[in-house]
């Protein structure tokens, strides 16, 4: 319903109410029929569901089945160990990713707690939840508006609506009907639930309550939006499926091959299948990925970026578009005098200093003064002048009805009147030639085209008179000032770096088109000639918006619904979208975005709760630093996965090779789990601390369609697993005794892991470089691993638990030789592969240039 288009009389008739308010009986009846003035609460997810989802991962299910099969065959110890691994992984995932669904609570707090209504023309205080359509609400300065009201009586009312529009300047309200279509920010005869009365008083009739209010619509959008699955989670699910298919294919192959060659031995096949499952599933990988993401969360917190969900760390690194609110995010959220056009600058500054209501004493510090943003901007501009205040003899306060403010001061033998206000009004009252008037109007238009709000300044010297509206005729026009909320310098720098990193930056604001265009040009956005306004978006279908959204970087006069549609349209184009904001109006888009980014200082609680990341310093540049950290973390995750999988595959291939040669299983499930859960995690820890490469922010975001493993990664995993498996297995066969063979094989795999971890520091560059010595955790990890393996090989208790025996110095040196061979082969392969890739890139580049 477009209440703003109705007259006061039509509005009262529509809601079946009187200007004197409802009776108690009428309110009770409406409350019973329509329900209370509160928003619907979404049913919370049960705790068991939150925990249970971490045990339904495909590979976790396979491990649970393997554990149950071990129990069924009476091998309770090994079954218990496997089951313990599953429980640890599940609960680590739950505790690390737990997030409270607090968005609704934050929105509820935005609504007023109490309201004053007319009850048969008598004021009555009641709980805001008891408000119904038709109630007449009395408003005064400082009130939080408790429902959506159609204003019916206004006295110099200004309302701060930044939670809905994102704009910091209070809106001057009136009671007249509006004929043309208007967005929420332009509906000056409406007062919206959750906004704050800054000055004046008013009365308004309740037209919408609860979920029907503007803030209620935001709540509905928040409740209906499904949380986005992060690229990392999608890739890990894809990787799990690939590992599962590989395990299944190898088990089927073993069943057929060994049955035909050696006959069906169900007991052996059963044990072999479980060993293969335990060997090839990288049980420690979830714990390691969680650990690396946790370290990333801490690193980002140190840089003032608070991450609420760990997968969001990686999402930052894959972001392709940042959609940013303007006010308080790209700009300072502080109105500032940008330009002054005058030939009498000292006099204009004197008018600024005295024709105002905020500063009352000369010794008041500017940072301690609060109130009207426009007057604050003027006082800041003249603060360095340290002018003395002139005593005020008389004053005409500002009103939207006549659009100016005037003050009278004693001066010499008479008085002087200072006036500030709308330039067109002051020019009409000024004694000025047509030529001069045209010149001032042209100057004002130039400032307005730059997105600045234009103020005029005038004065009049009088001998003795009362200060009235009539006494302002015959003013001397002194000058113009252009005021704007300027961009942050850090935001300008951040936009440049984001664009260098291949990330498009788009500005979505509730402000006017001219202001939005001016700011977008100053911060360096690319496509600023074409601007879409909210009305333009309303006229487009979702498909049409999807077509044009990539070619537009500036969106003006937008509502929460527009922001949501823009983010959704970009996602349809397969963009990874980051959305920044600080108001309640930004919350739905923040939740819909792949990565929602809220302002920590000036941001509302609702925006913080809906976001995935909160900027503790409200600095847009922090996003760029977070993107770099996100890319570093993903690089390290890839290094970790590339390191993990060859060991898992090598252990699986050893099981297969043993069965093909009709020999006993070479490693027990406990020994396999020791490698997968202890030694591998110890080594992986070091890779999480690798620093970002030099080209991290000079390359485009990675293609999200690509899996976490490339074709080259599969090649690397395959040949490295063979380099680990073949020398280790055949070396173990040279010795007698199961314990000795298993110990040699175990030690060979672990030492192979250690050197290959060093290889994985760099994907294609040499592993031993200058940055090798900067990662102290690499040496700590190697030291811990060395200590653990000494214990496993030589401590009697460990030998008994793991099933190992002591090794001689000669045996250890042979194992070390195999490991060094692996290291040098991988380093040579990396150098060859890098040359091949570089030649391909040059060929493609030459082809594109031609």
Short mmCIF file of C-alpha atoms in Angstrom, two decimals, residues 387-715:
data_model
loop_
_atom_site.label_atom_id
_atom_site.label_comp_id
_atom_site.label_asym_id
_atom_site.label_seq_id
_atom_site.Cartn_x
_atom_site.Cartn_y
_atom_site.Cartn_z
CA UNK A 387 36.80 33.32 15.70
CA UNK A 388 34.95 34.80 18.66
CA UNK A 389 31.24 34.15 18.79
CA UNK A 390 29.04 37.23 18.48
CA UNK A 391 26.27 37.43 21.10
CA UNK A 392 22.93 36.50 19.53
CA UNK A 393 20.32 39.26 19.80
CA UNK A 394 17.57 37.38 17.94
CA UNK A 395 17.20 34.24 15.90
CA UNK A 396 14.94 32.62 13.30
CA UNK A 397 15.51 28.84 13.52
CA UNK A 398 15.78 26.79 10.36
CA UNK A 399 12.57 25.30 9.00
CA UNK A 400 11.93 23.27 5.87
CA UNK A 401 8.93 25.49 5.15
CA UNK A 402 11.05 28.60 4.43
CA UNK A 403 14.48 26.88 4.02
CA UNK A 404 16.80 29.28 5.83
CA UNK A 405 18.11 30.28 9.26
CA UNK A 406 18.86 33.82 10.43
CA UNK A 407 20.61 35.35 13.46
CA UNK A 408 20.98 38.98 14.54
CA UNK A 409 24.09 40.32 16.30
CA UNK A 410 25.22 43.68 17.67
CA UNK A 411 27.87 45.37 15.54
CA UNK A 412 29.29 48.86 16.05
CA UNK A 413 26.33 51.27 16.30
CA UNK A 414 23.80 48.87 14.83
CA UNK A 415 23.13 45.22 14.14
CA UNK A 416 24.04 42.72 11.47
CA UNK A 417 21.83 39.85 10.27
CA UNK A 418 23.53 36.66 9.12
CA UNK A 419 21.51 34.24 6.95
CA UNK A 420 22.26 30.78 5.58
CA UNK A 421 19.96 28.52 3.59
CA UNK A 422 18.82 27.40 0.16
CA UNK A 423 20.62 29.59 -2.45
CA UNK A 424 17.48 30.09 -4.57
CA UNK A 425 15.57 31.46 -1.56
CA UNK A 426 18.37 33.81 -0.48
CA UNK A 427 18.88 35.07 -4.04
CA UNK A 428 15.19 36.00 -4.23
CA UNK A 429 15.57 38.10 -1.06
CA UNK A 430 18.86 39.70 -2.16
CA UNK A 431 19.37 43.11 -3.77
CA UNK A 432 21.15 41.85 -6.86
CA UNK A 433 21.23 42.43 -10.62
CA UNK A 434 19.92 39.81 -13.07
CA UNK A 435 23.46 39.27 -14.36
CA UNK A 436 24.81 38.67 -10.85
CA UNK A 437 21.93 36.33 -10.01
CA UNK A 438 22.59 34.28 -13.17
CA UNK A 439 26.28 34.04 -12.24
CA UNK A 440 25.51 32.76 -8.73
CA UNK A 441 22.96 30.27 -10.09
CA UNK A 442 25.55 28.96 -12.56
CA UNK A 443 28.13 28.54 -9.76
CA UNK A 444 25.57 26.69 -7.63
CA UNK A 445 24.67 24.38 -10.51
CA UNK A 446 28.36 23.49 -11.02
CA UNK A 447 28.68 22.52 -7.34
CA UNK A 448 25.46 20.49 -7.51
CA UNK A 449 26.72 18.60 -10.58
CA UNK A 450 29.69 17.51 -8.49
CA UNK A 451 27.27 15.89 -6.06
CA UNK A 452 27.60 18.61 -3.44
CA UNK A 453 24.78 19.97 -1.33
CA UNK A 454 24.79 23.73 -1.95
CA UNK A 455 24.25 26.34 0.80
CA UNK A 456 23.93 30.08 0.29
CA UNK A 457 25.17 32.80 2.69
CA UNK A 458 23.94 36.38 2.97
CA UNK A 459 23.92 39.33 5.40
CA UNK A 460 22.24 42.64 6.06
CA UNK A 461 23.34 45.59 8.20
CA UNK A 462 20.54 47.33 10.04
CA UNK A 463 20.48 50.25 12.47
CA UNK A 464 17.72 48.93 14.70
CA UNK A 465 14.95 46.49 13.91
CA UNK A 466 13.24 43.30 15.00
CA UNK A 467 14.35 40.11 13.31
CA UNK A 468 11.39 38.96 11.23
CA UNK A 469 10.97 37.20 7.91
CA UNK A 470 9.97 40.54 6.40
CA UNK A 471 13.16 42.22 7.69
CA UNK A 472 15.25 39.83 5.54
CA UNK A 473 14.30 41.55 2.30
CA UNK A 474 17.22 43.38 0.68
CA UNK A 475 20.00 40.94 1.69
CA UNK A 476 23.54 41.17 0.38
CA UNK A 477 24.46 37.79 -1.11
CA UNK A 478 27.94 36.74 0.12
CA UNK A 479 28.72 33.33 -1.33
CA UNK A 480 28.08 29.63 -1.78
CA UNK A 481 29.45 26.49 -0.10
CA UNK A 482 29.40 22.98 -1.49
CA UNK A 483 29.11 20.29 1.19
CA UNK A 484 29.64 16.59 0.65
CA UNK A 485 30.52 13.44 2.56
CA UNK A 486 34.00 12.92 1.03
CA UNK A 487 35.62 9.56 0.23
CA UNK A 488 38.18 8.08 2.58
CA UNK A 489 41.75 8.22 1.26
CA UNK A 490 42.17 4.59 2.30
CA UNK A 491 39.10 3.66 0.22
CA UNK A 492 40.63 5.27 -2.88
CA UNK A 493 43.83 3.27 -2.32
CA UNK A 494 41.85 0.09 -1.70
CA UNK A 495 39.85 0.43 -4.92
CA UNK A 496 43.06 0.70 -6.95
CA UNK A 497 44.55 -2.41 -5.35
CA UNK A 498 41.30 -4.36 -5.69
CA UNK A 499 41.16 -3.58 -9.40
CA UNK A 500 44.82 -4.64 -9.79
CA UNK A 501 43.81 -7.94 -8.21
CA UNK A 502 41.06 -8.39 -10.79
CA UNK A 503 38.22 -7.50 -8.41
CA UNK A 504 35.46 -5.23 -9.65
CA UNK A 505 34.20 -2.61 -7.16
CA UNK A 506 30.57 -1.44 -7.34
CA UNK A 507 28.89 1.25 -5.23
CA UNK A 508 25.28 0.78 -4.12
CA UNK A 509 23.84 3.75 -2.27
CA UNK A 510 20.58 5.33 -1.23
CA UNK A 511 21.98 8.76 -2.07
CA UNK A 512 21.13 10.88 -5.09
CA UNK A 513 22.52 10.20 -8.57
CA UNK A 514 24.74 13.30 -8.77
CA UNK A 515 26.34 12.63 -5.38
CA UNK A 516 26.85 8.95 -6.19
CA UNK A 517 28.50 9.81 -9.52
CA UNK A 518 30.79 12.40 -7.96
CA UNK A 519 32.00 10.04 -5.23
CA UNK A 520 32.41 7.13 -7.67
CA UNK A 521 34.68 9.25 -9.89
CA UNK A 522 36.74 10.41 -6.91
CA UNK A 523 37.37 6.87 -5.62
CA UNK A 524 38.26 5.62 -9.11
CA UNK A 525 35.44 3.27 -10.13
CA UNK A 526 35.63 2.22 -13.78
CA UNK A 527 32.10 2.48 -15.18
CA UNK A 528 30.75 5.80 -13.87
CA UNK A 529 29.09 7.28 -16.95
CA UNK A 530 26.03 5.03 -16.68
CA UNK A 531 24.21 5.01 -13.35
CA UNK A 532 21.21 2.86 -12.47
CA UNK A 533 18.73 4.30 -10.01
CA UNK A 534 16.24 2.33 -7.95
CA UNK A 535 13.42 3.36 -10.28
CA UNK A 536 15.38 1.95 -13.25
CA UNK A 537 15.87 -1.36 -11.43
CA UNK A 538 12.13 -1.52 -10.61
CA UNK A 539 11.42 -1.37 -14.33
CA UNK A 540 13.70 -4.34 -15.08
CA UNK A 541 13.04 -8.05 -14.81
CA UNK A 542 15.60 -10.18 -12.97
CA UNK A 543 16.91 -11.40 -16.34
CA UNK A 544 17.32 -7.84 -17.68
CA UNK A 545 19.12 -6.77 -14.52
CA UNK A 546 21.46 -9.76 -14.81
CA UNK A 547 22.32 -8.66 -18.36
CA UNK A 548 23.36 -5.10 -17.44
CA UNK A 549 24.66 -5.45 -13.87
CA UNK A 550 28.19 -6.27 -15.01
CA UNK A 551 28.50 -3.03 -17.03
CA UNK A 552 27.34 -0.70 -14.25
CA UNK A 553 29.45 0.24 -11.22
CA UNK A 554 27.17 2.85 -9.60
CA UNK A 555 23.64 2.30 -8.29
CA UNK A 556 21.80 5.25 -6.68
CA UNK A 557 18.54 5.79 -4.74
CA UNK A 558 18.39 2.11 -3.89
CA UNK A 559 16.28 0.29 -1.33
CA UNK A 560 17.14 -2.92 0.57
CA UNK A 561 15.25 -4.89 -2.09
CA UNK A 562 17.32 -3.31 -4.86
CA UNK A 563 20.58 -4.19 -3.10
CA UNK A 564 19.41 -7.77 -2.71
CA UNK A 565 18.45 -8.00 -6.39
CA UNK A 566 21.82 -6.57 -7.50
CA UNK A 567 23.79 -9.09 -5.42
CA UNK A 568 21.59 -11.96 -6.68
CA UNK A 569 21.99 -10.82 -10.30
CA UNK A 570 25.78 -10.81 -9.96
CA UNK A 571 25.69 -14.30 -8.45
CA UNK A 572 23.66 -15.48 -11.44
CA UNK A 573 26.60 -14.34 -13.56
CA UNK A 574 28.71 -16.72 -11.44
CA UNK A 575 30.49 -13.89 -9.63
CA UNK A 576 31.74 -14.42 -6.07
CA UNK A 577 30.18 -11.37 -4.44
CA UNK A 578 31.34 -9.47 -1.37
CA UNK A 579 28.85 -6.95 0.02
CA UNK A 580 29.81 -4.25 2.49
CA UNK A 581 27.45 -2.15 4.55
CA UNK A 582 26.63 -0.69 7.93
CA UNK A 583 22.87 -0.16 8.06
CA UNK A 584 19.89 -2.37 8.71
CA UNK A 585 19.01 -1.76 5.07
CA UNK A 586 22.16 -3.63 4.06
CA UNK A 587 21.43 -6.77 6.13
CA UNK A 588 19.52 -8.85 3.50
CA UNK A 589 22.18 -8.20 0.85
CA UNK A 590 24.95 -8.96 3.39
CA UNK A 591 23.37 -12.32 4.13
CA UNK A 592 22.74 -13.14 0.45
CA UNK A 593 26.30 -12.28 -0.60
CA UNK A 594 29.00 -14.93 -0.70
CA UNK A 595 30.86 -12.83 1.85
CA UNK A 596 28.98 -10.19 3.83
CA UNK A 597 31.20 -7.46 5.32
CA UNK A 598 29.84 -5.15 8.04
CA UNK A 599 31.30 -2.03 9.62
CA UNK A 600 32.29 -2.64 13.25
CA UNK A 601 32.24 0.95 14.60
CA UNK A 602 29.40 2.67 12.79
CA UNK A 603 27.59 -0.48 11.72
CA UNK A 604 24.27 -1.50 13.23
CA UNK A 605 24.07 -4.68 15.29
CA UNK A 606 21.79 -6.19 12.65
CA UNK A 607 24.32 -5.69 9.86
CA UNK A 608 27.09 -7.21 12.02
CA UNK A 609 24.97 -10.24 12.82
CA UNK A 610 24.00 -10.81 9.18
CA UNK A 611 27.59 -10.48 7.91
CA UNK A 612 30.38 -13.05 7.61
CA UNK A 613 33.10 -10.53 8.44
CA UNK A 614 33.15 -7.37 10.54
CA UNK A 615 35.68 -4.57 9.97
CA UNK A 616 36.75 -3.48 13.45
CA UNK A 617 38.23 -0.24 12.06
CA UNK A 618 35.50 0.57 9.47
CA UNK A 619 38.30 0.80 6.91
CA UNK A 620 37.54 -0.33 3.35
CA UNK A 621 41.28 -0.89 2.88
CA UNK A 622 41.08 -3.67 5.48
CA UNK A 623 39.04 -5.66 2.93
CA UNK A 624 41.95 -5.61 0.50
CA UNK A 625 44.31 -6.86 3.21
CA UNK A 626 41.77 -9.58 4.03
CA UNK A 627 41.57 -10.58 0.34
CA UNK A 628 45.36 -10.98 0.27
CA UNK A 629 45.19 -13.10 3.42
CA UNK A 630 42.38 -15.17 1.94
CA UNK A 631 44.40 -15.85 -1.20
CA UNK A 632 47.44 -16.79 0.89
CA UNK A 633 45.35 -19.19 2.92
CA UNK A 634 43.88 -20.87 -0.17
CA UNK A 635 47.37 -21.25 -1.63
CA UNK A 636 48.44 -22.92 1.63
CA UNK A 637 45.34 -25.11 1.64
CA UNK A 638 46.20 -26.27 -1.88
CA UNK A 639 49.78 -26.95 -0.80
CA UNK A 640 48.45 -28.96 2.15
CA UNK A 641 46.05 -31.03 0.04
CA UNK A 642 48.77 -31.63 -2.56
CA UNK A 643 50.97 -32.79 0.32
CA UNK A 644 48.35 -34.97 2.02
CA UNK A 645 47.03 -36.98 -0.92
CA UNK A 646 50.24 -38.63 -2.26
CA UNK A 647 50.80 -40.24 1.16
CA UNK A 648 47.21 -41.49 1.31
CA UNK A 649 47.42 -42.84 -2.24
CA UNK A 650 50.86 -44.41 -1.58
CA UNK A 651 49.47 -46.30 1.42
CA UNK A 652 46.52 -47.48 -0.65
CA UNK A 653 48.80 -48.60 -3.48
CA UNK A 654 50.98 -50.50 -1.00
CA UNK A 655 47.91 -52.44 0.17
CA UNK A 656 46.95 -53.18 -3.45
CA UNK A 657 50.51 -54.19 -4.40
CA UNK A 658 50.68 -56.58 -1.44
CA UNK A 659 47.43 -58.24 -2.46
CA UNK A 660 48.48 -58.48 -6.12
CA UNK A 661 51.69 -60.21 -4.96
CA UNK A 662 49.61 -62.44 -2.63
CA UNK A 663 51.42 -61.17 0.44
CA UNK A 664 50.14 -60.14 3.91
CA UNK A 665 48.88 -56.61 4.48
CA UNK A 666 52.04 -54.46 4.89
CA UNK A 667 50.68 -52.00 7.50
CA UNK A 668 48.08 -52.34 10.25
CA UNK A 669 45.17 -49.87 10.45
CA UNK A 670 46.75 -48.38 13.60
CA UNK A 671 50.01 -47.73 11.74
CA UNK A 672 48.10 -46.18 8.86
CA UNK A 673 46.19 -43.94 11.25
CA UNK A 674 49.49 -42.96 12.91
CA UNK A 675 50.68 -41.66 9.55
CA UNK A 676 47.37 -40.02 8.61
CA UNK A 677 46.47 -38.49 11.99
CA UNK A 678 49.80 -37.74 13.69
CA UNK A 679 52.78 -37.38 11.40
CA UNK A 680 50.89 -35.81 8.49
CA UNK A 681 49.16 -33.25 10.72
CA UNK A 682 52.47 -32.38 12.39
CA UNK A 683 54.06 -31.63 9.02
CA UNK A 684 51.00 -29.90 7.52
CA UNK A 685 51.04 -27.37 10.35
CA UNK A 686 54.15 -25.76 8.85
CA UNK A 687 52.53 -25.18 5.45
CA UNK A 688 49.80 -23.06 7.07
CA UNK A 689 52.44 -20.44 8.00
CA UNK A 690 53.85 -19.95 4.51
CA UNK A 691 53.79 -16.25 3.53
CA UNK A 692 51.98 -14.87 0.49
CA UNK A 693 53.77 -14.95 -2.85
CA UNK A 694 54.81 -11.66 -4.44
CA UNK A 695 52.21 -11.96 -7.22
CA UNK A 696 49.31 -12.72 -4.86
CA UNK A 697 47.54 -9.39 -5.48
CA UNK A 698 48.62 -9.01 -9.11
CA UNK A 699 46.73 -12.02 -10.43
CA UNK A 700 43.00 -12.33 -11.14
CA UNK A 701 40.73 -14.31 -8.81
CA UNK A 702 40.86 -18.01 -9.51
CA UNK A 703 38.17 -19.63 -11.63
CA UNK A 704 35.64 -21.03 -9.16
CA UNK A 705 34.61 -23.70 -11.69
CA UNK A 706 38.01 -25.31 -11.32
CA UNK A 707 38.35 -28.06 -8.75
CA UNK A 708 40.70 -27.76 -5.83
CA UNK A 709 43.07 -30.06 -7.73
CA UNK A 710 44.27 -29.27 -11.26
CA UNK A 711 45.33 -31.78 -13.88
CA UNK A 712 48.92 -31.04 -12.94
CA UNK A 713 48.10 -31.75 -9.28
CA UNK A 714 46.74 -35.19 -10.20
CA UNK A 715 49.93 -35.90 -12.14
#
